[in-house]
Every structure is written in structure tokens, then in C-alpha cells.
Short mmCIF file of C-alpha atoms in Angstrom, two decimals:
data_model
loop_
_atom_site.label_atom_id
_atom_site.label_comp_id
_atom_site.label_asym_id
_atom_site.label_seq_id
_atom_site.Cartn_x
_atom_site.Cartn_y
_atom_site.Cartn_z
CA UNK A 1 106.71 356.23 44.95
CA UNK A 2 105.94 359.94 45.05
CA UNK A 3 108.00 360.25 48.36
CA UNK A 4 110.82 358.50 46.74
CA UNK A 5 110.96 360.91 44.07
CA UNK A 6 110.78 363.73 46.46
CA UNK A 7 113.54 362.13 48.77
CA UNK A 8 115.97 361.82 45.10
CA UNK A 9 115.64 365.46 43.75
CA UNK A 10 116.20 366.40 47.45
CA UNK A 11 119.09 363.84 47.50
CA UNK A 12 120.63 365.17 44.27
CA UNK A 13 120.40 368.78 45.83
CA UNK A 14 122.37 367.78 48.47
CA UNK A 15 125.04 365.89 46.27
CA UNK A 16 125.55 369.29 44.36
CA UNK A 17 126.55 370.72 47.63
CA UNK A 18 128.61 368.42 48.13
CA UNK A 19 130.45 368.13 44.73
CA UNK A 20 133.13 370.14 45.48
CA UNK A 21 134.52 368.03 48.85
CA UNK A 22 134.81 364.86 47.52
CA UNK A 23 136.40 363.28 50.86
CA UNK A 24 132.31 364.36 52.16
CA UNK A 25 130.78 363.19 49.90
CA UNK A 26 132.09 359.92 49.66
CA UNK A 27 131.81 359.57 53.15
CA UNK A 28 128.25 360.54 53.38
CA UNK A 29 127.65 357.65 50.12
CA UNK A 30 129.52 354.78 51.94
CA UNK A 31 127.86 355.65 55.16
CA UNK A 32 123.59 355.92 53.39
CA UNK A 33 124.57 352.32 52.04
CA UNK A 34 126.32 350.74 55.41
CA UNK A 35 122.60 352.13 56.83
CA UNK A 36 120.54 350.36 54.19
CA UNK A 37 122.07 346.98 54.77
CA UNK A 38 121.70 347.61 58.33
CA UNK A 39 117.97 348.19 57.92
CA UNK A 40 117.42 345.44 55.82
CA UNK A 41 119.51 343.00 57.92
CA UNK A 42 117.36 344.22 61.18
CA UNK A 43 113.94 344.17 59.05
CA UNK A 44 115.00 340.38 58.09
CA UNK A 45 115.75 338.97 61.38
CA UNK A 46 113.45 341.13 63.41
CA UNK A 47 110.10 341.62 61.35
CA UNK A 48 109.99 345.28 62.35
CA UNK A 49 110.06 347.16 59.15
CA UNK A 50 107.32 346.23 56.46
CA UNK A 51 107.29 345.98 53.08
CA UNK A 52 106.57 349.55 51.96
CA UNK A 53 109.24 350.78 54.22
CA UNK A 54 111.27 348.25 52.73
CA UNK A 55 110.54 349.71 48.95
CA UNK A 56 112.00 353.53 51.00
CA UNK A 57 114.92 351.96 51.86
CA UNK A 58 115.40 350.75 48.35
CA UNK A 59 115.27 353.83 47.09
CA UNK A 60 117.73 355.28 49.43
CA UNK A 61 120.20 352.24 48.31
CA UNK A 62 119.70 353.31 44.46
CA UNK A 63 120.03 357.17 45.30
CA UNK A 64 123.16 356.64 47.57
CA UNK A 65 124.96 354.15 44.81
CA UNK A 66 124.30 357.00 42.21
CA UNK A 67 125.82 359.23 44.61
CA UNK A 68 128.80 357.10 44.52
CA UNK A 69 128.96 357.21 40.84
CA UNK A 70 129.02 360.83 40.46
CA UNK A 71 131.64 360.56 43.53
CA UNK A 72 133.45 358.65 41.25
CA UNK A 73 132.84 360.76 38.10
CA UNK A 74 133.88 363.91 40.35
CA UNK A 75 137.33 362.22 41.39
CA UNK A 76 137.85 360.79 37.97
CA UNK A 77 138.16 364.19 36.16
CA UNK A 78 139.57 366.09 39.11
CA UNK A 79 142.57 363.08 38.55
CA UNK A 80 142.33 363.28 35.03
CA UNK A 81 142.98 367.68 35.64
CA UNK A 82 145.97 366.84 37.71
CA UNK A 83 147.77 364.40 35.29
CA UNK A 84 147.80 366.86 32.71
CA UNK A 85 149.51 369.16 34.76
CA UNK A 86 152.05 367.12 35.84
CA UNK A 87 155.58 366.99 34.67
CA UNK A 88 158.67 369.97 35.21
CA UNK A 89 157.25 372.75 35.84
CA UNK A 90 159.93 375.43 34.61
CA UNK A 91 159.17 374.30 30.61
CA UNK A 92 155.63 374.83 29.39
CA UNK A 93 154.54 373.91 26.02
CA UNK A 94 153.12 376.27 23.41
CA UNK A 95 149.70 375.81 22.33
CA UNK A 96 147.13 378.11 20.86
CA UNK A 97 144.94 377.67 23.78
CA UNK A 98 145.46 377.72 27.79
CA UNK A 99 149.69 376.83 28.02
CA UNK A 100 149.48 374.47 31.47
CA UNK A 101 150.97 371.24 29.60
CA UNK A 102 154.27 371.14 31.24
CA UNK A 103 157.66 369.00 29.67
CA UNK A 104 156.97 364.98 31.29
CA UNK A 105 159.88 363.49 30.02
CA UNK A 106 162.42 361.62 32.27
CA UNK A 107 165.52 359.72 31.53
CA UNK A 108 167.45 357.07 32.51
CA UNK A 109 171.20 357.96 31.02
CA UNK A 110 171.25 361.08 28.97
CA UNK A 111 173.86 362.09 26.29
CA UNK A 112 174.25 366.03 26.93
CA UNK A 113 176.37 366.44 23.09
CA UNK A 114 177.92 370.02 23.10
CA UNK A 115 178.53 371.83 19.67
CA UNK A 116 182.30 372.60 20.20
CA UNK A 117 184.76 371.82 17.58
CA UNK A 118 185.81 369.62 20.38
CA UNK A 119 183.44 366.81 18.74
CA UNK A 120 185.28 366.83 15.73
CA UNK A 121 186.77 362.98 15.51
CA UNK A 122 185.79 361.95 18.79
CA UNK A 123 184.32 359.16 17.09
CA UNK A 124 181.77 358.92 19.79
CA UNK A 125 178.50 358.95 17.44
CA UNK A 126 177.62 355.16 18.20
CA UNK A 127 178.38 355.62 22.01
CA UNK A 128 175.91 358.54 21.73
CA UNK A 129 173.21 356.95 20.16
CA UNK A 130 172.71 354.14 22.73
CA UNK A 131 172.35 356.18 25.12
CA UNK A 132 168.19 356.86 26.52
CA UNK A 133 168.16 360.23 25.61
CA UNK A 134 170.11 362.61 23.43
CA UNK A 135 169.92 366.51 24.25
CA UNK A 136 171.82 369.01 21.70
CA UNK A 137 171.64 372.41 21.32
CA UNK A 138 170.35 374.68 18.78
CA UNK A 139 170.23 373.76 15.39
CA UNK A 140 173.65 371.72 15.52
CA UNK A 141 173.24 369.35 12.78
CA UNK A 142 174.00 365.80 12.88
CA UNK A 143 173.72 364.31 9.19
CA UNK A 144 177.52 364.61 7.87
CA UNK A 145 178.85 363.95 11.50
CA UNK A 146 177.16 360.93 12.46
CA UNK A 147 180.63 359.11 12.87
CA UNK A 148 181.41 362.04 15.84
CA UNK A 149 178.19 362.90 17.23
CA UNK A 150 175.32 360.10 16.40
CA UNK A 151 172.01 360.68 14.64
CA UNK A 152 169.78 360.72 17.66
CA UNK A 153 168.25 363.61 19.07
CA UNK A 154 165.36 363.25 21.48
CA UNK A 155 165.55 367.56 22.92
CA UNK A 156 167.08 370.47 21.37
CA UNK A 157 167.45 373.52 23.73
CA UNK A 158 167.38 376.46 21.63
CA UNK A 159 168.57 380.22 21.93
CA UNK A 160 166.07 382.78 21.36
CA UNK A 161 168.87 384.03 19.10
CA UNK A 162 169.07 380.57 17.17
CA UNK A 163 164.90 380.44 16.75
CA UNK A 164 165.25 381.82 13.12
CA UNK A 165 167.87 379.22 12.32
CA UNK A 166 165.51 376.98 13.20
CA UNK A 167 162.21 378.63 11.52
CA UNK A 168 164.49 378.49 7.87
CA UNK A 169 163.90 374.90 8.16
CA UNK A 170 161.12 374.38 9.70
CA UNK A 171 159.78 371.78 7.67
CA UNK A 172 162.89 369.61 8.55
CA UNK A 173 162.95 370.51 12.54
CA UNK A 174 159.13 370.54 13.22
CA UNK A 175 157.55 367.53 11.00
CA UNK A 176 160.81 365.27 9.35
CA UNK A 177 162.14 365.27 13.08
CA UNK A 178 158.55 365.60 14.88
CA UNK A 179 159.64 363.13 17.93
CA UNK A 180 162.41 365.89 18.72
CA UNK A 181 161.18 368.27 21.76
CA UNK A 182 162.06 371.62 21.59
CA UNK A 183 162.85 373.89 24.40
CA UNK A 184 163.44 377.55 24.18
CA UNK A 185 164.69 380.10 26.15
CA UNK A 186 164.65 383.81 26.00
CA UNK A 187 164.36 387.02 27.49
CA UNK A 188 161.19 388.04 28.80
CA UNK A 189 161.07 390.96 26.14
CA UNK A 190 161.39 388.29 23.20
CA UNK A 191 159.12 385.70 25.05
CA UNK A 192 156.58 388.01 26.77
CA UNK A 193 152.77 386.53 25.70
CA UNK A 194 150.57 389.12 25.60
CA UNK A 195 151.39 389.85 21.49
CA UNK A 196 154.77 391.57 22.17
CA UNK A 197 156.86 389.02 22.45
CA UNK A 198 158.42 388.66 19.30
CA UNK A 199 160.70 385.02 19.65
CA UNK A 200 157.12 383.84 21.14
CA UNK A 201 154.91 384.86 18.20
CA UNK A 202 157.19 383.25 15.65
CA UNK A 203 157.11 379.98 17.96
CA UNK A 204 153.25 380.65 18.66
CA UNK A 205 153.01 380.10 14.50
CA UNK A 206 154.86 377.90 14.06
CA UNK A 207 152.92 375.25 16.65
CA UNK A 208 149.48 376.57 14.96
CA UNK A 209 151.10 375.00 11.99
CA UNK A 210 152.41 372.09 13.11
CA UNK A 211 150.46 371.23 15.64
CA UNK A 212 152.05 367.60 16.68
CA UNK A 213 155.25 369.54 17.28
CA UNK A 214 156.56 369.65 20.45
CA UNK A 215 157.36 373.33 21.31
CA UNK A 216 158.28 374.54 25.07
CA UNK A 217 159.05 377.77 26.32
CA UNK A 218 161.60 378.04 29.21
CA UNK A 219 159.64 379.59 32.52
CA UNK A 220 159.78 383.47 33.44
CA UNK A 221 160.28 381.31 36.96
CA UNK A 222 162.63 379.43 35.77
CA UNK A 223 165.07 381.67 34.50
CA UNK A 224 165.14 383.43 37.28
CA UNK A 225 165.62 379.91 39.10
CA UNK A 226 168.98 379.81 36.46
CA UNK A 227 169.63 383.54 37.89
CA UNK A 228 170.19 382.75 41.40
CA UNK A 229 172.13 379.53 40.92
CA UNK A 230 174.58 381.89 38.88
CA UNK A 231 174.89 384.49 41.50
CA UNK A 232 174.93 381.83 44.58
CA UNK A 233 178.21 380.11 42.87
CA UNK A 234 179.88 383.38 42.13
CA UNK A 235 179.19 385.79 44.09
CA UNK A 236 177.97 387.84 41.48
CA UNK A 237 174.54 389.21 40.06
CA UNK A 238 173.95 388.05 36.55
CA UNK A 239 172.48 391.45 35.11
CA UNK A 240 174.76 393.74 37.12
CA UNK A 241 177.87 391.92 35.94
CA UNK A 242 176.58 392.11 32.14
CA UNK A 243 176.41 388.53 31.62
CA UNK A 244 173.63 386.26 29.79
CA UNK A 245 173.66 382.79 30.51
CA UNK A 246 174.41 380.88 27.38
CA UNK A 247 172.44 377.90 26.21
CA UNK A 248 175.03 375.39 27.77
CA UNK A 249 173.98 376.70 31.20
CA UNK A 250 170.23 376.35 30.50
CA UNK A 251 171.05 372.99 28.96
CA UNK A 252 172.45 371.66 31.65
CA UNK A 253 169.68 372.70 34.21
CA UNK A 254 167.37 370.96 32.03
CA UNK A 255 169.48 367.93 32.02
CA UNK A 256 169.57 367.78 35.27
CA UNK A 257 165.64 368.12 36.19
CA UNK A 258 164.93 365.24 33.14
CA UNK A 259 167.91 362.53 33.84
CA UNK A 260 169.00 360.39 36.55
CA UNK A 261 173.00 360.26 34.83
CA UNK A 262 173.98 362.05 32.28
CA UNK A 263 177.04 361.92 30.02
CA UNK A 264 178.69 365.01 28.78
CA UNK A 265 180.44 364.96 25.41
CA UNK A 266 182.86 367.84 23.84
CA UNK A 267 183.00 370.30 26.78
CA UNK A 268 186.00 371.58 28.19
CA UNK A 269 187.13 372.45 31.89
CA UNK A 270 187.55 375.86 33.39
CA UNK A 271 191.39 375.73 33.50
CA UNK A 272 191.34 374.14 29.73
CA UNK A 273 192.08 376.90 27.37
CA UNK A 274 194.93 378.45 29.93
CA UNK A 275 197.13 375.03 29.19
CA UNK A 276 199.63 375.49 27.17
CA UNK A 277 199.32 372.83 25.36
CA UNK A 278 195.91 372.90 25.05
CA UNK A 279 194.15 371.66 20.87
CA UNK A 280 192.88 374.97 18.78
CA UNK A 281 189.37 374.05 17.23
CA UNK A 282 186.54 375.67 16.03
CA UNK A 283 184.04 377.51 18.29
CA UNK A 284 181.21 375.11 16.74
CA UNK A 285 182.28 371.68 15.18
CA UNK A 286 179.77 372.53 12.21
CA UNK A 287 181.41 376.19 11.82
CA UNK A 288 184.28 376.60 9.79
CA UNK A 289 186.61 380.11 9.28
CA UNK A 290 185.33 381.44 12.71
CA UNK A 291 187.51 382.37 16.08
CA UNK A 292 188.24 379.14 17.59
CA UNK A 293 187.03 378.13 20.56
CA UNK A 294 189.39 379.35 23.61
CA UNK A 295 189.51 382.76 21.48
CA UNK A 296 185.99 383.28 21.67
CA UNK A 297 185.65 381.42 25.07
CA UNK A 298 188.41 384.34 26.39
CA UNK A 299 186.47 387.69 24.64
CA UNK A 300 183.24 386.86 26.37
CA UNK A 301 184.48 386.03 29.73
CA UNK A 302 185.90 389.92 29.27
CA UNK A 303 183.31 391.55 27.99
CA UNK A 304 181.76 394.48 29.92
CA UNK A 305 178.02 393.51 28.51
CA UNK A 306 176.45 391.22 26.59
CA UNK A 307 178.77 388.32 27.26
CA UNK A 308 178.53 384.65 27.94
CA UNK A 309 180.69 383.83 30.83
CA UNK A 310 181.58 380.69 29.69
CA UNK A 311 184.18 380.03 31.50
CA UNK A 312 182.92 380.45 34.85
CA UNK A 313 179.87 378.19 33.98
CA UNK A 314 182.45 375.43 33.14
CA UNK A 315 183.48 376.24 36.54
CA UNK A 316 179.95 375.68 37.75
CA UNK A 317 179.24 372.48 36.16
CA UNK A 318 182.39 370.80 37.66
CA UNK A 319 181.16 372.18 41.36
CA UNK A 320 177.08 372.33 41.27
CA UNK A 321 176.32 369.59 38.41
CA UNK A 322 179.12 367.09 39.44
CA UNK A 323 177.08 364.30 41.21
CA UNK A 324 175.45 363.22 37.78
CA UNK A 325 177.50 364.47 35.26
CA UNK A 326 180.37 361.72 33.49
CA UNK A 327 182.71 363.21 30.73
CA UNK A 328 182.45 361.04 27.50
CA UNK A 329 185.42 363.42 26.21
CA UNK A 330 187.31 366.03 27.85
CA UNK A 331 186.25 368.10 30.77
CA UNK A 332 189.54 366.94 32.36
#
């Protein structure tokens, strides 16, 4: 019994060296135990291995099924690393420690409900709401417009310039509505990490505080990802040209990586505003006194910096996002 002891701590030595190639070790488990039964079916039929040898190869049986159990344990947690890592990559969700829990939600049919005065008595509230998934934008509110826009809201993509809007009512965004998922993008000098950032430290608090809230940032990676899809349909480089992509544009990415179909509601063509007969209404359906929409659509497509071309990312939805998109209202 002393050998046997020997032959496990020697065994387990060798199973250490082995932990890290799992595809070996298994192998080398499956193949001890196909050896044991062989010995044991020759030693029965043949007579030529006696009983002490016999208690060896018992040994070996129990040291090469514990082998397959820490086999086992080994794969379990490597499987158990991987699933938490799974999901879209570009949207990472803050958490006070290591940030590699990426967004895992997927769609069927998604309701992507813009905030244009467009939505004001479309009526479509009860369409909206049957939908899988509802994705709005910012902190566009739906309790006094049910009848337009519906009362679900499953993702909210949010402006790094819209976070405070959010933070005034935190209690209502991040625990009264704490099965909405936020996801926000920003700048890299508002979202940077290492302290500086300072859209990120707000968020960073607010998560510490709530801590079943579901807060994502928007990738460095992934911007940049939003970046070249801007210049590739235009022609044009994003920063050179002065533009920022608005939080439709980033919206719609995200639709499109998290549903298989999704319906648009309250967002107008390229060509809309240059029809004469086209409807004035407000820039935001929950706005009231500000330049109307086509007004403000018209002053950032000119601006020299700082704009949101919105107008040429209306452009891009009807020619990049077109396979999956439908248009509940307008968009015509």
C-alpha cells in the first residue's frame, strides 16, 4: 500500500502538469482506465497477474477516475469563465470590480421608438408595447404619452450629455425601472477609466449604489467601429468634418447587433424636411417652445463643428440598416 501511495502523489504531480491542456489530460485519464480493464480482463481469463498486482491496478483505476474528476472540475470552470464573457462585445457593463460582463441580450422583434415630435398622436403606444423589446433613447419619458409611445422600455441608450438628466432621477431610472438596461456612450475624455473620466465616475457611483442596475458603457472599440461605418457611407471622416454621431446613430447600431427585426417608430427620411409639404413638430415630442424639428435637423447638418449630421444618418439607415429595419410611422 506504500507503493500505491507513492504511485498517487506521483500521479497527482503529473495531473498538475497537465492542468492546463485539458484535451491531455483527458486523454491520458480515459486511456490509464481503458488499461486497467484491459489488465483485469487478461488477469481473469488468463491467471497471469496475482492478487497483489491486482490491488496496483486498483489503485491506478481510483487515481486515474480522480484524474477525470479534476478533468472535469478543470473544464467546468474554464466553461463557466467563458459564459460570463459571452454576449456583444462593443457594450460592457459597469461594475466596481474587473468590467468583462458584456450586454447578452437578444431579440426577436424590437421597437426602436425615436423622441421626435413625430410621435405625437401616432397612437402607436399599444403596437409598441407588444413588441419583444422596446429601445428609447435618453431619458424620453413615457408616463403622459402612453397612448403614442407605450409604457415599455426594456434599453435606453443614453448621451453622455443626457447622463445628468438621468442622475436627477436616479431613484426612478435605476431602482423603480431596475429591469431597464442602460447603455451609454461618450467620448473617451468623459468615459476614460482611470479616475478622469468624468461621465464614467458619475455612472461608476451610481452602480456602487445600485448595484442590481444594469449600467453599460459603449466600447472605445466600438465607437470607433460607429466611426468607420460613418466615413465608409460618406466619404467623409467623422472628426475632420466636425461631426458627432448623435444617439440615433449609436441606437441603431445597437439595434442591430441585439434584434433579428426591428420596427422603427417617429423617424423621418433624408429627403423629409425638403418637402414642401412636409408637418412642423417639435424637435422632441416631450419638448415644448423649442426649434422644431426640420429647423434644428437643417442647423446641425450646417454646422462647421460640433454638429449632428442628422440628416445624412437618415440617409444611412435607409442604405446600411435597411434589411431589418420596418417603419411603424414615417420614414417614407
Amino acid at each position: 500500500m506504500h507503493c500505491c501511495h507513492a504511485f498517487y502523489v506521483c500521479f497527482l504531480e503529473l495531473i498538475k502538469i497537465m492542468h492546463m491542456n485539458r484535451d491531455l489530460l483527458a486523454y491520458f485519464s480515459l486511456r490509464c482506465i481503458d488499461a486497467v480493464f484491459g489488465i483485469f480482463t487478461l488477469s481473469k481469463t488468463t491467471g497471469l497477474v496475482s492478487s497483489r498486482h491486482r490491488v496496483y491496478w486498483i489503485c491506478l483505476l481510483i487515481v486515474s477516475a480522480l484524474s477525470v474528476v479534476l478533468w472535469y472540475n478543470h473544464v467546468t470552470k474554464l466553461n463557466v469563465t467563458i459564459m460570463a464573457n459571452v454576449g456583444l462585445r462593443g457594450y460592457v457593463r459597469i461594475t466596481s470590480g474587473q468590467m468583462d460582463q458584456y450586454l447578452d441580450v437578444h431579440c426577436k422583434e424590437c421597437a426602436l421608438v425615436s423622441s421626435s415630435g413625430q410621435m405625437l398622436k401616432a397612437g402607436k403606444g399599444k403596437e409598441i408595447d407588444e413588441l419583444d423589446c422596446v429601445i428609447r433613447m435618453n431619458n424620453a419619458p413615457t408616463v403622459g404619452y402612453e397612448h403614442d409611445v407605450g409604457s415599455k422600455t426594456s434599453l435606453r441608450v443614453v448621451s453622455h450629455t443626457s447622463v445628468p438628466l438621468i442622475l436627477k432621477n436616479e431613484t426612478y431610472y435605476f431602482q423603480q425601472s431596475a429591469g431597464t438596461v442602460y447603455v451609454v456612450w461618450g467620448p473617451e475624455r468623459n468615459m476614460r477609466q482611470d479616475g478622469k473620466g468624468k461621465i464614467f465616475n458619475v455612472l461608476l457611483k451610481a452602480a456602487k449604489k445600485y448595484p442590481h442596475a444594469k449600467i453599460y458603457v459603449v466600447t472605445r472599440e466600438k465607437i470607433q467601429y460607429c466611426d468607420g461605418l460613418f466615413q465608409n457611407e460618406t466619404g467623409k471622416n467623422r472628426m475632420q468634418s466636425g461631426a458627432f454621431l448623435s444617439t440615433g446613430f449609436f441606437t441603431m447600431v445597437l439595434a442591430m447587433d441585439m434584434c433579428d427585426s426591428i420596427q422603427v417608430y417617429g423617424m423621418i427620411s433624408d429627403d423629409y424636411c425638403s418637402q414642401a409639404n412636409h408637418t412642423a413638430v417639435p424637435y422632441h415630442y416631450y419638448e415644448r417652445g423649442r426649434m422644431d424639428e426640420c429647423r434644428m435637423y437643417r442647423v446641425h447638418e450646417k454646422a462647421r463643428r460640433g454638429g449632428h449630421r442628422f440628416i445624412t444618418e437618415k440617409a444611412i439607415y435607409g442604405r446600411y440598416f435597411g434589411g431589418i429595419l420596418s417603419w411603424g410611422i414615417l420614414m417614407t
